[in-house]
Amino acid sequence: LSPILEAAGTEEPTALGLNEESTMEDFLSVLPQLPKLKEVTWKPCPLSIEERKELREQCPDIRFIWDLQLGGTVFSSLSEEVDLSGEAKDVAALAELLPLMAAKSVDLSTWDIGIEDAKALREAGKGVSFLYSVELYGQTFSSADTEIDFGELELIDTAELEESLVLFNDLRK
């Protein structure tokens, strides 16, 4: 009998806990025998980021819960608010993790985020609000600002401003 099925018990479970000894192949091989399965907690999880994404694609009706890590910060895939402000900037690594996260907001307040970084993060984390500082025309704003006021500053190049709008989460004015 598979260790995964032993962990599942005799009833048809809706939730299952796995550990580092479980493999993706083992899990997928017993999945047909677990028709009511809706949630898998896999801690610690030996799967790579790519394998986790593949597993979510193969099993879209199952919610997977595992720990994720960026630098020295470990957080649950279910965390709605993730604070990465103490970590070194790594936009590529965060963009890789975002599809596996349930985050609604990510604090990157110590990261220097540029336009291309913001585009990459917004593409990978649709619906996620990112918090960081934005420098425009010598003034500092927050990505969470809904209004920006340049006061008496005469804006000569509005193209730069228009391109910078992607840096804000929900700018209205």
JSON list of C-alpha atoms in Angstrom, two decimals, residues 14-164:
[
{"chain": "A", "resi": 14, "resn": "THR", "atom": "CA", "xyz": [-11.18, 15.67, 1.30]},
{"chain": "A", "resi": 15, "resn": "ALA", "atom": "CA", "xyz": [-7.83, 16.78, 2.79]},
{"chain": "A", "resi": 16, "resn": "LEU", "atom": "CA", "xyz": [-4.44, 15.13, 2.91]},
{"chain": "A", "resi": 17, "resn": "GLY", "atom": "CA", "xyz": [-1.10, 15.90, 4.55]},
{"chain": "A", "resi": 18, "resn": "LEU", "atom": "CA", "xyz": [2.14, 15.00, 2.80]},
{"chain": "A", "resi": 19, "resn": "ASN", "atom": "CA", "xyz": [5.82, 15.48, 3.67]},
{"chain": "A", "resi": 20, "resn": "GLU", "atom": "CA", "xyz": [9.25, 15.55, 2.04]},
{"chain": "A", "resi": 21, "resn": "GLU", "atom": "CA", "xyz": [9.20, 11.78, 1.46]},
{"chain": "A", "resi": 22, "resn": "SER", "atom": "CA", "xyz": [6.22, 12.07, -0.92]},
{"chain": "A", "resi": 23, "resn": "THR", "atom": "CA", "xyz": [6.95, 12.55, -4.60]},
{"chain": "A", "resi": 24, "resn": "MET", "atom": "CA", "xyz": [4.85, 14.12, -7.32]},
{"chain": "A", "resi": 25, "resn": "GLU", "atom": "CA", "xyz": [4.79, 10.82, -9.21]},
{"chain": "A", "resi": 26, "resn": "ASP", "atom": "CA", "xyz": [3.54, 8.94, -6.14]},
{"chain": "A", "resi": 27, "resn": "PHE", "atom": "CA", "xyz": [0.88, 11.55, -5.50]},
{"chain": "A", "resi": 28, "resn": "LEU", "atom": "CA", "xyz": [-0.37, 11.54, -9.10]},
{"chain": "A", "resi": 29, "resn": "SER", "atom": "CA", "xyz": [-0.40, 7.73, -9.20]},
{"chain": "A", "resi": 30, "resn": "VAL", "atom": "CA", "xyz": [-2.79, 7.50, -6.22]},
{"chain": "A", "resi": 31, "resn": "LEU", "atom": "CA", "xyz": [-4.89, 10.56, -7.08]},
{"chain": "A", "resi": 32, "resn": "PRO", "atom": "CA", "xyz": [-7.52, 8.53, -9.00]},
{"chain": "A", "resi": 33, "resn": "GLN", "atom": "CA", "xyz": [-8.16, 6.61, -5.76]},
{"chain": "A", "resi": 34, "resn": "LEU", "atom": "CA", "xyz": [-8.91, 9.87, -3.92]},
{"chain": "A", "resi": 35, "resn": "PRO", "atom": "CA", "xyz": [-11.87, 11.32, -5.84]},
{"chain": "A", "resi": 36, "resn": "LYS", "atom": "CA", "xyz": [-13.06, 13.63, -3.03]},
{"chain": "A", "resi": 37, "resn": "LEU", "atom": "CA", "xyz": [-9.68, 15.19, -2.39]},
{"chain": "A", "resi": 38, "resn": "LYS", "atom": "CA", "xyz": [-9.91, 19.01, -2.30]},
{"chain": "A", "resi": 39, "resn": "GLU", "atom": "CA", "xyz": [-6.88, 20.09, -0.24]},
{"chain": "A", "resi": 40, "resn": "VAL", "atom": "CA", "xyz": [-3.28, 18.92, 0.13]},
{"chain": "A", "resi": 41, "resn": "THR", "atom": "CA", "xyz": [-0.93, 20.29, 2.77]},
{"chain": "A", "resi": 42, "resn": "TRP", "atom": "CA", "xyz": [2.61, 19.42, 1.70]},
{"chain": "A", "resi": 43, "resn": "LYS", "atom": "CA", "xyz": [5.15, 20.45, 4.34]},
{"chain": "A", "resi": 44, "resn": "PRO", "atom": "CA", "xyz": [8.04, 20.30, 3.89]},
{"chain": "A", "resi": 45, "resn": "CYS", "atom": "CA", "xyz": [7.56, 20.05, 0.14]},
{"chain": "A", "resi": 46, "resn": "PRO", "atom": "CA", "xyz": [10.41, 18.56, -1.93]},
{"chain": "A", "resi": 47, "resn": "LEU", "atom": "CA", "xyz": [8.99, 19.79, -5.25]},
{"chain": "A", "resi": 48, "resn": "SER", "atom": "CA", "xyz": [10.65, 22.52, -7.29]},
{"chain": "A", "resi": 49, "resn": "ILE", "atom": "CA", "xyz": [8.73, 25.67, -8.16]},
{"chain": "A", "resi": 50, "resn": "GLU", "atom": "CA", "xyz": [8.20, 24.35, -11.70]},
{"chain": "A", "resi": 51, "resn": "GLU", "atom": "CA", "xyz": [6.88, 21.02, -10.39]},
{"chain": "A", "resi": 52, "resn": "ARG", "atom": "CA", "xyz": [4.48, 22.83, -8.07]},
{"chain": "A", "resi": 53, "resn": "LYS", "atom": "CA", "xyz": [3.15, 24.91, -10.96]},
{"chain": "A", "resi": 54, "resn": "GLU", "atom": "CA", "xyz": [2.77, 21.78, -13.07]},
{"chain": "A", "resi": 55, "resn": "LEU", "atom": "CA", "xyz": [0.93, 20.02, -10.25]},
{"chain": "A", "resi": 56, "resn": "ARG", "atom": "CA", "xyz": [-1.50, 22.93, -9.86]},
{"chain": "A", "resi": 57, "resn": "GLU", "atom": "CA", "xyz": [-2.16, 22.85, -13.60]},
{"chain": "A", "resi": 58, "resn": "GLN", "atom": "CA", "xyz": [-2.79, 19.09, -13.51]},
{"chain": "A", "resi": 59, "resn": "CYS", "atom": "CA", "xyz": [-5.02, 19.33, -10.44]},
{"chain": "A", "resi": 60, "resn": "PRO", "atom": "CA", "xyz": [-6.89, 22.65, -10.68]},
{"chain": "A", "resi": 61, "resn": "ASP", "atom": "CA", "xyz": [-9.65, 21.54, -8.29]},
{"chain": "A", "resi": 62, "resn": "ILE", "atom": "CA", "xyz": [-7.22, 20.81, -5.45]},
{"chain": "A", "resi": 63, "resn": "ARG", "atom": "CA", "xyz": [-5.89, 23.55, -3.18]},
{"chain": "A", "resi": 64, "resn": "PHE", "atom": "CA", "xyz": [-2.23, 22.99, -2.37]},
{"chain": "A", "resi": 65, "resn": "ILE", "atom": "CA", "xyz": [-0.72, 24.43, 0.80]},
{"chain": "A", "resi": 66, "resn": "TRP", "atom": "CA", "xyz": [3.06, 24.57, 1.08]},
{"chain": "A", "resi": 67, "resn": "ASP", "atom": "CA", "xyz": [5.75, 26.82, 2.40]},
{"chain": "A", "resi": 68, "resn": "LEU", "atom": "CA", "xyz": [7.44, 29.20, -0.03]},
{"chain": "A", "resi": 69, "resn": "GLN", "atom": "CA", "xyz": [10.73, 30.99, 0.47]},
{"chain": "A", "resi": 70, "resn": "LEU", "atom": "CA", "xyz": [12.36, 34.11, -0.90]},
{"chain": "A", "resi": 71, "resn": "GLY", "atom": "CA", "xyz": [15.78, 34.77, 0.56]},
{"chain": "A", "resi": 72, "resn": "GLY", "atom": "CA", "xyz": [15.48, 34.11, 4.28]},
{"chain": "A", "resi": 73, "resn": "THR", "atom": "CA", "xyz": [11.73, 34.73, 4.46]},
{"chain": "A", "resi": 74, "resn": "VAL", "atom": "CA", "xyz": [9.52, 31.64, 4.62]},
{"chain": "A", "resi": 75, "resn": "PHE", "atom": "CA", "xyz": [5.75, 32.04, 4.29]},
{"chain": "A", "resi": 76, "resn": "SER", "atom": "CA", "xyz": [2.72, 29.90, 3.61]},
{"chain": "A", "resi": 77, "resn": "SER", "atom": "CA", "xyz": [1.23, 29.80, 0.14]},
{"chain": "A", "resi": 78, "resn": "LEU", "atom": "CA", "xyz": [-2.03, 30.82, 1.86]},
{"chain": "A", "resi": 79, "resn": "SER", "atom": "CA", "xyz": [-0.60, 34.06, 3.33]},
{"chain": "A", "resi": 80, "resn": "GLU", "atom": "CA", "xyz": [-2.64, 37.00, 2.09]},
{"chain": "A", "resi": 81, "resn": "GLU", "atom": "CA", "xyz": [-0.08, 39.57, 3.27]},
{"chain": "A", "resi": 82, "resn": "VAL", "atom": "CA", "xyz": [3.60, 38.88, 2.64]},
{"chain": "A", "resi": 83, "resn": "ASP", "atom": "CA", "xyz": [6.37, 41.14, 3.94]},
{"chain": "A", "resi": 84, "resn": "LEU", "atom": "CA", "xyz": [9.53, 40.88, 1.86]},
{"chain": "A", "resi": 85, "resn": "SER", "atom": "CA", "xyz": [10.80, 44.34, 2.80]},
{"chain": "A", "resi": 86, "resn": "GLY", "atom": "CA", "xyz": [13.81, 42.87, 4.59]},
{"chain": "A", "resi": 87, "resn": "GLU", "atom": "CA", "xyz": [14.93, 40.80, 1.63]},
{"chain": "A", "resi": 88, "resn": "ALA", "atom": "CA", "xyz": [17.33, 41.72, -1.14]},
{"chain": "A", "resi": 89, "resn": "LYS", "atom": "CA", "xyz": [15.56, 42.68, -4.35]},
{"chain": "A", "resi": 90, "resn": "ASP", "atom": "CA", "xyz": [14.90, 39.63, -6.53]},
{"chain": "A", "resi": 91, "resn": "VAL", "atom": "CA", "xyz": [12.08, 40.43, -8.94]},
{"chain": "A", "resi": 92, "resn": "ALA", "atom": "CA", "xyz": [12.63, 37.28, -11.05]},
{"chain": "A", "resi": 93, "resn": "ALA", "atom": "CA", "xyz": [12.38, 34.96, -8.02]},
{"chain": "A", "resi": 94, "resn": "LEU", "atom": "CA", "xyz": [9.26, 36.73, -6.71]},
{"chain": "A", "resi": 95, "resn": "ALA", "atom": "CA", "xyz": [7.64, 36.62, -10.16]},
{"chain": "A", "resi": 96, "resn": "GLU", "atom": "CA", "xyz": [8.26, 32.84, -10.15]},
{"chain": "A", "resi": 97, "resn": "LEU", "atom": "CA", "xyz": [6.55, 32.46, -6.76]},
{"chain": "A", "resi": 98, "resn": "LEU", "atom": "CA", "xyz": [3.56, 34.73, -7.34]},
{"chain": "A", "resi": 99, "resn": "PRO", "atom": "CA", "xyz": [1.44, 32.16, -9.24]},
{"chain": "A", "resi": 100, "resn": "LEU", "atom": "CA", "xyz": [1.76, 29.83, -6.23]},
{"chain": "A", "resi": 101, "resn": "MET", "atom": "CA", "xyz": [0.74, 32.49, -3.72]},
{"chain": "A", "resi": 102, "resn": "ALA", "atom": "CA", "xyz": [-2.66, 33.55, -2.38]},
{"chain": "A", "resi": 103, "resn": "ALA", "atom": "CA", "xyz": [-1.21, 36.97, -1.53]},
{"chain": "A", "resi": 104, "resn": "LYS", "atom": "CA", "xyz": [-3.37, 40.04, -1.84]},
{"chain": "A", "resi": 105, "resn": "SER", "atom": "CA", "xyz": [-0.51, 42.36, -0.86]},
{"chain": "A", "resi": 106, "resn": "VAL", "atom": "CA", "xyz": [3.28, 42.13, -0.87]},
{"chain": "A", "resi": 107, "resn": "ASP", "atom": "CA", "xyz": [5.43, 44.65, 1.00]},
{"chain": "A", "resi": 108, "resn": "LEU", "atom": "CA", "xyz": [8.55, 45.48, -1.01]},
{"chain": "A", "resi": 109, "resn": "SER", "atom": "CA", "xyz": [9.12, 48.83, 0.68]},
{"chain": "A", "resi": 110, "resn": "THR", "atom": "CA", "xyz": [12.92, 48.47, 0.71]},
{"chain": "A", "resi": 111, "resn": "TRP", "atom": "CA", "xyz": [13.14, 47.41, -2.94]},
{"chain": "A", "resi": 112, "resn": "ASP", "atom": "CA", "xyz": [14.04, 49.85, -5.71]},
{"chain": "A", "resi": 113, "resn": "ILE", "atom": "CA", "xyz": [11.28, 49.03, -8.19]},
{"chain": "A", "resi": 114, "resn": "GLY", "atom": "CA", "xyz": [11.51, 50.39, -11.71]},
{"chain": "A", "resi": 115, "resn": "ILE", "atom": "CA", "xyz": [9.00, 50.36, -14.52]},
{"chain": "A", "resi": 116, "resn": "GLU", "atom": "CA", "xyz": [10.13, 47.03, -16.00]},
{"chain": "A", "resi": 117, "resn": "ASP", "atom": "CA", "xyz": [10.15, 45.44, -12.52]},
{"chain": "A", "resi": 118, "resn": "ALA", "atom": "CA", "xyz": [6.60, 46.68, -11.88]},
{"chain": "A", "resi": 119, "resn": "LYS", "atom": "CA", "xyz": [5.41, 45.32, -15.23]},
{"chain": "A", "resi": 120, "resn": "ALA", "atom": "CA", "xyz": [6.95, 41.90, -14.51]},
{"chain": "A", "resi": 121, "resn": "LEU", "atom": "CA", "xyz": [5.42, 41.71, -11.03]},
{"chain": "A", "resi": 122, "resn": "ARG", "atom": "CA", "xyz": [1.96, 42.85, -12.15]},
{"chain": "A", "resi": 123, "resn": "GLU", "atom": "CA", "xyz": [2.00, 40.31, -14.98]},
{"chain": "A", "resi": 124, "resn": "ALA", "atom": "CA", "xyz": [2.98, 37.45, -12.64]},
{"chain": "A", "resi": 125, "resn": "GLY", "atom": "CA", "xyz": [0.78, 38.56, -9.74]},
{"chain": "A", "resi": 126, "resn": "LYS", "atom": "CA", "xyz": [-2.48, 39.73, -11.24]},
{"chain": "A", "resi": 127, "resn": "GLY", "atom": "CA", "xyz": [-4.64, 41.26, -8.53]},
{"chain": "A", "resi": 128, "resn": "VAL", "atom": "CA", "xyz": [-1.77, 41.57, -6.03]},
{"chain": "A", "resi": 129, "resn": "SER", "atom": "CA", "xyz": [-1.11, 44.97, -4.50]},
{"chain": "A", "resi": 130, "resn": "PHE", "atom": "CA", "xyz": [2.62, 45.73, -4.21]},
{"chain": "A", "resi": 131, "resn": "LEU", "atom": "CA", "xyz": [3.92, 48.30, -1.70]},
{"chain": "A", "resi": 132, "resn": "TYR", "atom": "CA", "xyz": [7.10, 50.21, -2.53]},
{"chain": "A", "resi": 133, "resn": "SER", "atom": "CA", "xyz": [8.36, 53.78, -2.99]},
{"chain": "A", "resi": 134, "resn": "VAL", "atom": "CA", "xyz": [8.16, 55.56, -6.34]},
{"chain": "A", "resi": 135, "resn": "GLU", "atom": "CA", "xyz": [10.44, 58.47, -7.30]},
{"chain": "A", "resi": 136, "resn": "LEU", "atom": "CA", "xyz": [8.94, 60.84, -9.87]},
{"chain": "A", "resi": 137, "resn": "TYR", "atom": "CA", "xyz": [10.21, 64.30, -10.74]},
{"chain": "A", "resi": 138, "resn": "GLY", "atom": "CA", "xyz": [12.24, 64.45, -7.54]},
{"chain": "A", "resi": 139, "resn": "GLN", "atom": "CA", "xyz": [9.29, 63.57, -5.32]},
{"chain": "A", "resi": 140, "resn": "THR", "atom": "CA", "xyz": [8.68, 60.31, -3.47]},
{"chain": "A", "resi": 141, "resn": "PHE", "atom": "CA", "xyz": [5.30, 58.59, -3.60]},
{"chain": "A", "resi": 142, "resn": "SER", "atom": "CA", "xyz": [3.97, 55.24, -2.44]},
{"chain": "A", "resi": 143, "resn": "SER", "atom": "CA", "xyz": [2.73, 52.65, -4.91]},
{"chain": "A", "resi": 144, "resn": "ALA", "atom": "CA", "xyz": [-0.41, 52.56, -2.76]},
{"chain": "A", "resi": 145, "resn": "ASP", "atom": "CA", "xyz": [-1.18, 56.24, -3.38]},
{"chain": "A", "resi": 146, "resn": "THR", "atom": "CA", "xyz": [-4.46, 56.81, -5.19]},
{"chain": "A", "resi": 147, "resn": "GLU", "atom": "CA", "xyz": [-3.62, 60.45, -5.99]},
{"chain": "A", "resi": 148, "resn": "ILE", "atom": "CA", "xyz": [-0.37, 62.18, -6.84]},
{"chain": "A", "resi": 149, "resn": "ASP", "atom": "CA", "xyz": [0.13, 65.93, -6.66]},
{"chain": "A", "resi": 150, "resn": "PHE", "atom": "CA", "xyz": [3.13, 67.59, -8.21]},
{"chain": "A", "resi": 151, "resn": "GLY", "atom": "CA", "xyz": [2.14, 70.97, -6.80]},
{"chain": "A", "resi": 152, "resn": "GLU", "atom": "CA", "xyz": [3.52, 73.82, -8.84]},
{"chain": "A", "resi": 153, "resn": "LEU", "atom": "CA", "xyz": [5.88, 71.62, -10.87]},
{"chain": "A", "resi": 154, "resn": "GLU", "atom": "CA", "xyz": [5.50, 72.18, -14.60]},
{"chain": "A", "resi": 155, "resn": "LEU", "atom": "CA", "xyz": [5.44, 68.81, -16.34]},
{"chain": "A", "resi": 156, "resn": "ILE", "atom": "CA", "xyz": [7.21, 69.14, -19.66]},
{"chain": "A", "resi": 157, "resn": "ASP", "atom": "CA", "xyz": [7.53, 65.46, -20.55]},
{"chain": "A", "resi": 158, "resn": "THR", "atom": "CA", "xyz": [4.19, 63.75, -19.86]},
{"chain": "A", "resi": 159, "resn": "ALA", "atom": "CA", "xyz": [5.37, 60.60, -21.68]},
{"chain": "A", "resi": 160, "resn": "GLU", "atom": "CA", "xyz": [7.58, 59.75, -18.68]},
{"chain": "A", "resi": 161, "resn": "LEU", "atom": "CA", "xyz": [4.65, 60.27, -16.34]},
{"chain": "A", "resi": 162, "resn": "GLU", "atom": "CA", "xyz": [2.33, 58.11, -18.45]},
{"chain": "A", "resi": 163, "resn": "GLU", "atom": "CA", "xyz": [4.92, 55.33, -18.58]},
{"chain": "A", "resi": 164, "resn": "SER", "atom": "CA", "xyz": [5.32, 55.55, -14.79]}
]
